[in-house]
Amino acid sequence: MARHGSIQSSGRHGTRRGRFFAVDGGAVADADEPVKTTSGHSLEPDVAQMRAAIDAVAKRIVEHVASLPTQPAWGNDDPQAISAALESAREKMPETGEDLETVLAYLFDEAVPVSFNTAGPGYLAYIPGGGVFDAALGAWIADSVNRYVGVFAAAPLLSQIEANVVAWFAEIVGYPESARGFLTSGGSLANLTGIVTARREMLGENFLDGVIYASDQTHHCVLKAAAIAGFPERAVRMLPADDDFRLRAQDVAAAVEEDRAAGRQPFMLVASAGTTNSGAVDPLEELADVAETKNLWFHVDAAYGGFFALTARGKAALAGIERSDSLVLDPHKSLFMPYGLGSLIVRDGAALHRAHTIRADYMPPMQAAMDRVDFCEISPELSRSFRGLRIWLPLKLHGADAFRRALDEKLDLIAWATEELRSEPEIEIVAEPQVTVVAWRWVPEGADEAELDALNQRLLERINRRQRVYLTATRLRDCFVIRICVLSFRTHADRMEAALKDIRAALEEMRTELSSGAASQS
Amino acid sequence: MARHGSIQSSGRHGTRRGRFFAVDGGAVADADEPVKTTSGHSLEPDVAQMRAAIDAVAKRIVEHVASLPTQPAWGNDDPQAISAALESAREKMPETGEDLETVLAYLFDEAVPVSFNTAGPGYLAYIPGGGVFDAALGAWIADSVNRYVGVFAAAPLLSQIEANVVAWFAEIVGYPESARGFLTSGGSLANLTGIVTARREMLGENFLDGVIYASDQTHHCVLKAAAIAGFPERAVRMLPADDDFRLRAQDVAAAVEEDRAAGRQPFMLVASAGTTNSGAVDPLEELADVAETKNLWFHVDAAYGGFFALTARGKAALAGIERSDSLVLDPHKSLFMPYGLGSLIVRDGAALHRAHTIRADYMPPMQAAMDRVDFCEISPELSRSFRGLRIWLPLKLHGADAFRRALDEKLDLIAWATEELRSEPEIEIVAEPQVTVVAWRWVPEGADEAELDALNQRLLERINRRQRVYLTATRLRDCFVIRICVLSFRTHADRMEAALKDIRAALEEMRTELSSGAASQS
């Protein structure tokens, strides 16, 4: 039979029967006889080669991690040099290999340093995390053993490790036993699955009139997730937040009434437990009440704030989170894990299952019961990495208490930094810390409101120029504000002291500049 | 102002001004003075601790990888023992830590061995890959330096590494310069984004009448992705494949006509380049023609087969793939990478951009031009791991040629195995290899068709019982068939010889059993 286009018959090689050594036709094989390996392939290093490669990499990693406190908080400060480096960094696919030392030298000496040092203690920007050392060992092990945890049948005890991690997360926030969830690459895909699950449970297939409620402080990945899930732009109603940047429960109730009267289909409420802008925690108890009364799926994006539930202060601030229907927690944020670790937990695990079950003949038998449900049956992925090990290993090695203490330290640090800033003349605290972000700006006496954005922009540049800390800005109440977000386990009091010193020094410089500028104008 | 629910004011701690050492109010800090670290935290090992941990992990990994050829092809062969082990593997979140040796002993001695040995040379099941050693080093480095590559501004040279990898993939399949793409966790999410992008480009917001065409051999993740993207079940029309398990171009054309006449909205054609069932490659040139004529977005799921385009035979078999609008390639399959590495490439990168752009105030400046477009602007994720390093490192160290030769070896091996099976009496080749899968079954003389499924099921069990190879089954033409899929870079002729020996030995056993059973019945 002609097999046009099939690989086997289409080339110069064709079928190669007899090219290899003969096989004893029909003889019963001795199953105890080990297969003699015919490796030696370049992709299969021998023991000495493996050890040498590990040594070379280990040396670089240890040096890098040990020097994090003395590395600049950001190294991408020279746009022209970066442009030039980027041009030469475009390369064609290599046909042959280079030696490891050359490749590591490029990576560690040239490429890595030109970056926001997201791993370092001075990174007080966006939402840090740091990346605990042992999680990286977990990643190395997971990729080396390369087992598949998407179904229990394939690697039952490893799947259980990942299931344990998810169960711990459910326990941390006070979810019931019925909860199920899975690890994602981050908050964006976790929010996506939360929306998809809510859509299926609340609306079914005709969902284009569905409405999702959230505050205007909600992370934009919720908008993106809604768009991916097929919702039109009008589906997400971003309600203006209150003076503390929180969603008002009564606003949600009123909007639901209005939309129902207009024939639309309110079905989901997204609360934030730690916004990216200002760390605001929406009033979860009140919102849970509204969701209940108005029959909305209650989803909490606690990607940033969620793991503070490990602490006493966090638990109090997050009260009501346990009443949600679904929940996003990002271990790469408040559990200090490396990038690439988010999670979605759904209170009623069966809902997650209904949103993801599709059968195929080539698949192994699935776990029928929700008792040990296969991850591929409750998540959008089939083949994917063994993420759980990256979290399990550090938690096993250090215990939850180490993380709790580190989180408490962050709460102390932001409280202290806020009071120091408040004591500073001309500093306005725009957003008080609700988790570990404070947002503030400089309001020099007599300055025009119209100038403030530019002045604070320059102030921020002067703070960061010192490269001991890296801060970023956002807009709150239509003003340019500077944020301090302390969330790396590597950030301690010494670094916050440096941050405050650098802020004060930069303020001095700005004041000098302003008065000399004023002087020169007069 | 009262801040009910805020963490800072809600607990026993409250604000702790003055708890830490004093800060020199207003003094200009010496930016050159390094910050004295106050670490010593358990999450921050010192150099000696890091080295000791690395040594312990390295010892385990090297032992494990070196022994892969002599490890059983699967170790989860005792359901009762597994049940018992699973019960004790459920554990509460640990409050305090355990030592690394204990944790590694559990992992490597107890948990990992109880699994399909997806990393080993005997894994000829589902779609293997193996997981190259250096990719795992890449994972370790990526998590240790923990930089963020989602936007160029954050780590320009590292983002460029990932962009290079994507560009190499585009080059391998012959895509134009306008193509853009990104790395995913695997084929499922890559197919999802392909569908979302097509939906946006072809249908806009009112898409519920949209129709996607695919063969009944298409991977079920396409159905799942369509459901996640909001399509109703009726949206995916799975057309019956031909005798070679391929989608017929004329069937697509006819179905489109029919659906348009019925007022539905045909918009997308999904072809497979290597199905999971049988490795079938749909006739890509013919399907590209139909897509063009009928104005359909042409998506190719080449998750399994795509990287064979590196070889001459593969390039010929995949002819037409370069005409697709979007394309899924899984490095964790035919590029031998560890699990967790897929990719989506879109011919018109701007379409990918349109499907994913949403602005937020707290985000760093994005690259405006498509020249160096930020990954978070063309993909569903924001924070996520530095996947590119896991692929870049092995390609840099070995060059594409090492991968090409390994792929050619797989093509040789499957051709050889197929001819050996064909030469065996009573073996029916149900699906000829189109990439590196052969599907076959035993049809003993005089056996009733009704018995064949059960007989082949038992045959498969007997083959696998030897634990030198692990094969899996599927259903083709409503029959139970056994598959051999050779796609691990660690599988060589010796292992295929063992597979053939074990198949012949198991056949002998089955024949003996059958004749003695027949004898006892007579």
PDB file of C-alpha atoms in Angstrom, chain B residues 99-249:
ATOM      1  CA  ASP B  99      16.968  16.318  57.038  1.00  0.00           C
ATOM      2  CA  LEU B 100      17.776  16.161  53.349  1.00  0.00           C
ATOM      3  CA  GLU B 101      19.071  12.569  53.350  1.00  0.00           C
ATOM      4  CA  THR B 102      15.797  11.257  54.767  1.00  0.00           C
ATOM      5  CA  VAL B 103      13.786  13.176  52.227  1.00  0.00           C
ATOM      6  CA  LEU B 104      15.991  12.089  49.318  1.00  0.00           C
ATOM      7  CA  ALA B 105      15.884   8.473  50.465  1.00  0.00           C
ATOM      8  CA  TYR B 106      12.092   8.499  50.392  1.00  0.00           C
ATOM      9  CA  LEU B 107      12.063  10.194  47.019  1.00  0.00           C
ATOM     10  CA  PHE B 108      14.653   8.110  45.187  1.00  0.00           C
ATOM     11  CA  ASP B 109      14.303   4.748  46.949  1.00  0.00           C
ATOM     12  CA  GLU B 110      10.568   4.616  47.493  1.00  0.00           C
ATOM     13  CA  ALA B 111       8.597   7.105  45.439  1.00  0.00           C
ATOM     14  CA  VAL B 112      10.377   7.425  42.082  1.00  0.00           C
ATOM     15  CA  PRO B 113      10.793   3.679  41.409  1.00  0.00           C
ATOM     16  CA  VAL B 114       7.024   3.102  41.694  1.00  0.00           C
ATOM     17  CA  SER B 115       6.257   4.583  38.292  1.00  0.00           C
ATOM     18  CA  PHE B 116       6.335   4.181  34.567  1.00  0.00           C
ATOM     19  CA  ASN B 117      10.003   4.785  33.912  1.00  0.00           C
ATOM     20  CA  THR B 118       9.304   7.565  31.452  1.00  0.00           C
ATOM     21  CA  ALA B 119      12.985   8.549  31.527  1.00  0.00           C
ATOM     22  CA  GLY B 120      14.318   5.101  30.656  1.00  0.00           C
ATOM     23  CA  PRO B 121      15.190   3.466  27.330  1.00  0.00           C
ATOM     24  CA  GLY B 122      12.489   0.791  27.689  1.00  0.00           C
ATOM     25  CA  TYR B 123       9.636   3.272  27.729  1.00  0.00           C
ATOM     26  CA  LEU B 124       7.978   2.712  24.352  1.00  0.00           C
ATOM     27  CA  ALA B 125       4.556   3.770  25.598  1.00  0.00           C
ATOM     28  CA  TYR B 126       2.284   6.761  24.936  1.00  0.00           C
ATOM     29  CA  ILE B 127       4.646   9.456  23.604  1.00  0.00           C
ATOM     30  CA  PRO B 128       8.086   9.255  25.270  1.00  0.00           C
ATOM     31  CA  GLY B 129      10.879  11.821  25.227  1.00  0.00           C
ATOM     32  CA  GLY B 130      13.233  10.806  27.981  1.00  0.00           C
ATOM     33  CA  GLY B 131      14.447  14.129  29.272  1.00  0.00           C
ATOM     34  CA  VAL B 132      18.022  15.090  28.398  1.00  0.00           C
ATOM     35  CA  PHE B 133      20.387  15.496  31.318  1.00  0.00           C
ATOM     36  CA  ASP B 134      21.434  19.051  30.478  1.00  0.00           C
ATOM     37  CA  ALA B 135      17.867  20.312  30.321  1.00  0.00           C
ATOM     38  CA  ALA B 136      17.593  19.443  34.011  1.00  0.00           C
ATOM     39  CA  LEU B 137      20.718  21.500  34.678  1.00  0.00           C
ATOM     40  CA  GLY B 138      18.958  24.312  32.831  1.00  0.00           C
ATOM     41  CA  ALA B 139      15.953  23.958  35.145  1.00  0.00           C
ATOM     42  CA  TRP B 140      18.227  24.095  38.165  1.00  0.00           C
ATOM     43  CA  ILE B 141      19.998  27.217  36.930  1.00  0.00           C
ATOM     44  CA  ALA B 142      16.749  28.919  35.925  1.00  0.00           C
ATOM     45  CA  ASP B 143      15.184  28.381  39.339  1.00  0.00           C
ATOM     46  CA  SER B 144      18.377  29.361  41.165  1.00  0.00           C
ATOM     47  CA  VAL B 145      18.894  32.678  39.415  1.00  0.00           C
ATOM     48  CA  ASN B 146      15.095  33.130  39.366  1.00  0.00           C
ATOM     49  CA  ARG B 147      15.001  35.928  36.815  1.00  0.00           C
ATOM     50  CA  TYR B 148      11.848  36.980  35.020  1.00  0.00           C
ATOM     51  CA  VAL B 149      11.728  36.684  31.239  1.00  0.00           C
ATOM     52  CA  GLY B 150       8.092  37.585  30.588  1.00  0.00           C
ATOM     53  CA  VAL B 151       9.116  41.128  29.556  1.00  0.00           C
ATOM     54  CA  PHE B 152      12.356  42.106  27.873  1.00  0.00           C
ATOM     55  CA  ALA B 153      12.828  45.039  30.252  1.00  0.00           C
ATOM     56  CA  ALA B 154      13.241  42.726  33.238  1.00  0.00           C
ATOM     57  CA  ALA B 155      15.998  40.500  31.855  1.00  0.00           C
ATOM     58  CA  PRO B 156      16.714  41.422  28.237  1.00  0.00           C
ATOM     59  CA  LEU B 157      19.452  38.944  27.442  1.00  0.00           C
ATOM     60  CA  LEU B 158      17.631  36.060  29.093  1.00  0.00           C
ATOM     61  CA  SER B 159      14.411  36.951  27.265  1.00  0.00           C
ATOM     62  CA  GLN B 160      16.468  36.914  24.086  1.00  0.00           C
ATOM     63  CA  ILE B 161      17.632  33.380  24.875  1.00  0.00           C
ATOM     64  CA  GLU B 162      14.007  32.297  25.005  1.00  0.00           C
ATOM     65  CA  ALA B 163      13.187  34.304  21.885  1.00  0.00           C
ATOM     66  CA  ASN B 164      16.067  32.583  20.103  1.00  0.00           C
ATOM     67  CA  VAL B 165      14.685  29.174  20.997  1.00  0.00           C
ATOM     68  CA  VAL B 166      11.291  30.117  19.588  1.00  0.00           C
ATOM     69  CA  ALA B 167      12.927  31.535  16.451  1.00  0.00           C
ATOM     70  CA  TRP B 168      14.836  28.276  15.977  1.00  0.00           C
ATOM     71  CA  PHE B 169      11.571  26.359  16.161  1.00  0.00           C
ATOM     72  CA  ALA B 170      10.038  28.645  13.551  1.00  0.00           C
ATOM     73  CA  GLU B 171      13.090  28.102  11.367  1.00  0.00           C
ATOM     74  CA  ILE B 172      12.910  24.307  11.742  1.00  0.00           C
ATOM     75  CA  VAL B 173       9.412  24.221  10.271  1.00  0.00           C
ATOM     76  CA  GLY B 174      10.068  26.886   7.636  1.00  0.00           C
ATOM     77  CA  TYR B 175       7.927  29.680   9.083  1.00  0.00           C
ATOM     78  CA  PRO B 176       8.551  33.262   7.895  1.00  0.00           C
ATOM     79  CA  GLU B 177      10.243  36.031   9.917  1.00  0.00           C
ATOM     80  CA  SER B 178       6.847  37.409  10.938  1.00  0.00           C
ATOM     81  CA  ALA B 179       6.216  34.352  13.097  1.00  0.00           C
ATOM     82  CA  ARG B 180       6.138  34.720  16.854  1.00  0.00           C
ATOM     83  CA  GLY B 181       5.498  32.200  19.563  1.00  0.00           C
ATOM     84  CA  PHE B 182       6.173  31.175  23.091  1.00  0.00           C
ATOM     85  CA  LEU B 183       6.959  28.183  25.217  1.00  0.00           C
ATOM     86  CA  THR B 184       4.187  26.468  27.140  1.00  0.00           C
ATOM     87  CA  SER B 185       3.992  23.673  29.673  1.00  0.00           C
ATOM     88  CA  GLY B 186       2.959  21.276  26.921  1.00  0.00           C
ATOM     89  CA  GLY B 187       0.707  20.664  23.950  1.00  0.00           C
ATOM     90  CA  SER B 188      -2.600  21.216  25.728  1.00  0.00           C
ATOM     91  CA  LEU B 189      -2.066  24.878  26.534  1.00  0.00           C
ATOM     92  CA  ALA B 190      -0.347  25.462  23.197  1.00  0.00           C
ATOM     93  CA  ASN B 191      -3.409  24.121  21.379  1.00  0.00           C
ATOM     94  CA  LEU B 192      -5.600  26.259  23.620  1.00  0.00           C
ATOM     95  CA  THR B 193      -3.831  29.437  22.561  1.00  0.00           C
ATOM     96  CA  GLY B 194      -3.941  28.342  18.928  1.00  0.00           C
ATOM     97  CA  ILE B 195      -7.706  28.031  19.184  1.00  0.00           C
ATOM     98  CA  VAL B 196      -8.100  31.302  21.103  1.00  0.00           C
ATOM     99  CA  THR B 197      -6.038  33.172  18.525  1.00  0.00           C
ATOM    100  CA  ALA B 198      -7.983  31.671  15.627  1.00  0.00           C
ATOM    101  CA  ARG B 199     -11.261  32.450  17.396  1.00  0.00           C
ATOM    102  CA  ARG B 200     -10.319  36.083  17.832  1.00  0.00           C
ATOM    103  CA  GLU B 201      -9.000  36.539  14.304  1.00  0.00           C
ATOM    104  CA  MET B 202     -11.768  34.702  12.476  1.00  0.00           C
ATOM    105  CA  LEU B 203     -14.909  35.150  14.582  1.00  0.00           C
ATOM    106  CA  GLY B 204     -14.541  37.946  17.105  1.00  0.00           C
ATOM    107  CA  GLU B 205     -16.743  37.990  20.186  1.00  0.00           C
ATOM    108  CA  ASN B 206     -19.788  36.140  18.870  1.00  0.00           C
ATOM    109  CA  PHE B 207     -18.307  32.756  18.155  1.00  0.00           C
ATOM    110  CA  LEU B 208     -20.764  30.211  19.504  1.00  0.00           C
ATOM    111  CA  ASP B 209     -21.698  29.064  15.992  1.00  0.00           C
ATOM    112  CA  GLY B 210     -18.053  28.562  15.040  1.00  0.00           C
ATOM    113  CA  VAL B 211     -16.945  25.172  13.753  1.00  0.00           C
ATOM    114  CA  ILE B 212     -13.529  23.526  14.063  1.00  0.00           C
ATOM    115  CA  TYR B 213     -12.664  20.567  11.801  1.00  0.00           C
ATOM    116  CA  ALA B 214     -10.360  17.739  12.805  1.00  0.00           C
ATOM    117  CA  SER B 215     -10.100  13.995  12.366  1.00  0.00           C
ATOM    118  CA  ASP B 216     -11.436  11.507  14.886  1.00  0.00           C
ATOM    119  CA  GLN B 217      -7.771  10.692  15.594  1.00  0.00           C
ATOM    120  CA  THR B 218      -7.054  14.178  16.892  1.00  0.00           C
ATOM    121  CA  HIS B 219      -5.704  14.419  20.416  1.00  0.00           C
ATOM    122  CA  HIS B 220      -8.477  14.991  22.937  1.00  0.00           C
ATOM    123  CA  CYS B 221      -6.702  18.064  24.261  1.00  0.00           C
ATOM    124  CA  VAL B 222      -8.103  19.876  21.203  1.00  0.00           C
ATOM    125  CA  LEU B 223     -11.637  19.119  22.440  1.00  0.00           C
ATOM    126  CA  LYS B 224     -10.644  20.211  25.909  1.00  0.00           C
ATOM    127  CA  ALA B 225      -9.007  23.387  24.633  1.00  0.00           C
ATOM    128  CA  ALA B 226     -12.097  24.242  22.574  1.00  0.00           C
ATOM    129  CA  ALA B 227     -14.261  23.760  25.674  1.00  0.00           C
ATOM    130  CA  ILE B 228     -11.986  25.973  27.770  1.00  0.00           C
ATOM    131  CA  ALA B 229     -12.053  28.601  25.022  1.00  0.00           C
ATOM    132  CA  GLY B 230     -15.839  28.652  25.384  1.00  0.00           C
ATOM    133  CA  PHE B 231     -16.956  26.599  22.417  1.00  0.00           C
ATOM    134  CA  PRO B 232     -19.962  24.359  22.861  1.00  0.00           C
ATOM    135  CA  GLU B 233     -19.429  20.631  22.332  1.00  0.00           C
ATOM    136  CA  ARG B 234     -20.959  20.796  18.853  1.00  0.00           C
ATOM    137  CA  ALA B 235     -18.231  23.196  17.702  1.00  0.00           C
ATOM    138  CA  VAL B 236     -15.630  20.507  17.056  1.00  0.00           C
ATOM    139  CA  ARG B 237     -16.475  18.232  14.132  1.00  0.00           C
ATOM    140  CA  MET B 238     -14.354  15.115  14.342  1.00  0.00           C
ATOM    141  CA  LEU B 239     -14.439  13.637  10.842  1.00  0.00           C
ATOM    142  CA  PRO B 240     -13.716   9.908  10.378  1.00  0.00           C
ATOM    143  CA  ALA B 241     -10.125   9.314   9.299  1.00  0.00           C
ATOM    144  CA  ASP B 242      -9.130   7.294   6.231  1.00  0.00           C
ATOM    145  CA  ASP B 243      -7.480   3.844   6.223  1.00  0.00           C
ATOM    146  CA  ASP B 244      -4.183   5.413   7.161  1.00  0.00           C
ATOM    147  CA  PHE B 245      -5.837   7.275  10.056  1.00  0.00           C
ATOM    148  CA  ARG B 246      -5.578  10.593   8.244  1.00  0.00           C
ATOM    149  CA  LEU B 247      -8.035  13.367   7.748  1.00  0.00           C
ATOM    150  CA  ARG B 248      -9.338  13.497   4.168  1.00  0.00           C
ATOM    151  CA  ALA B 249      -9.166  16.973   2.647  1.00  0.00           C
TER     152      ALA B 249
END
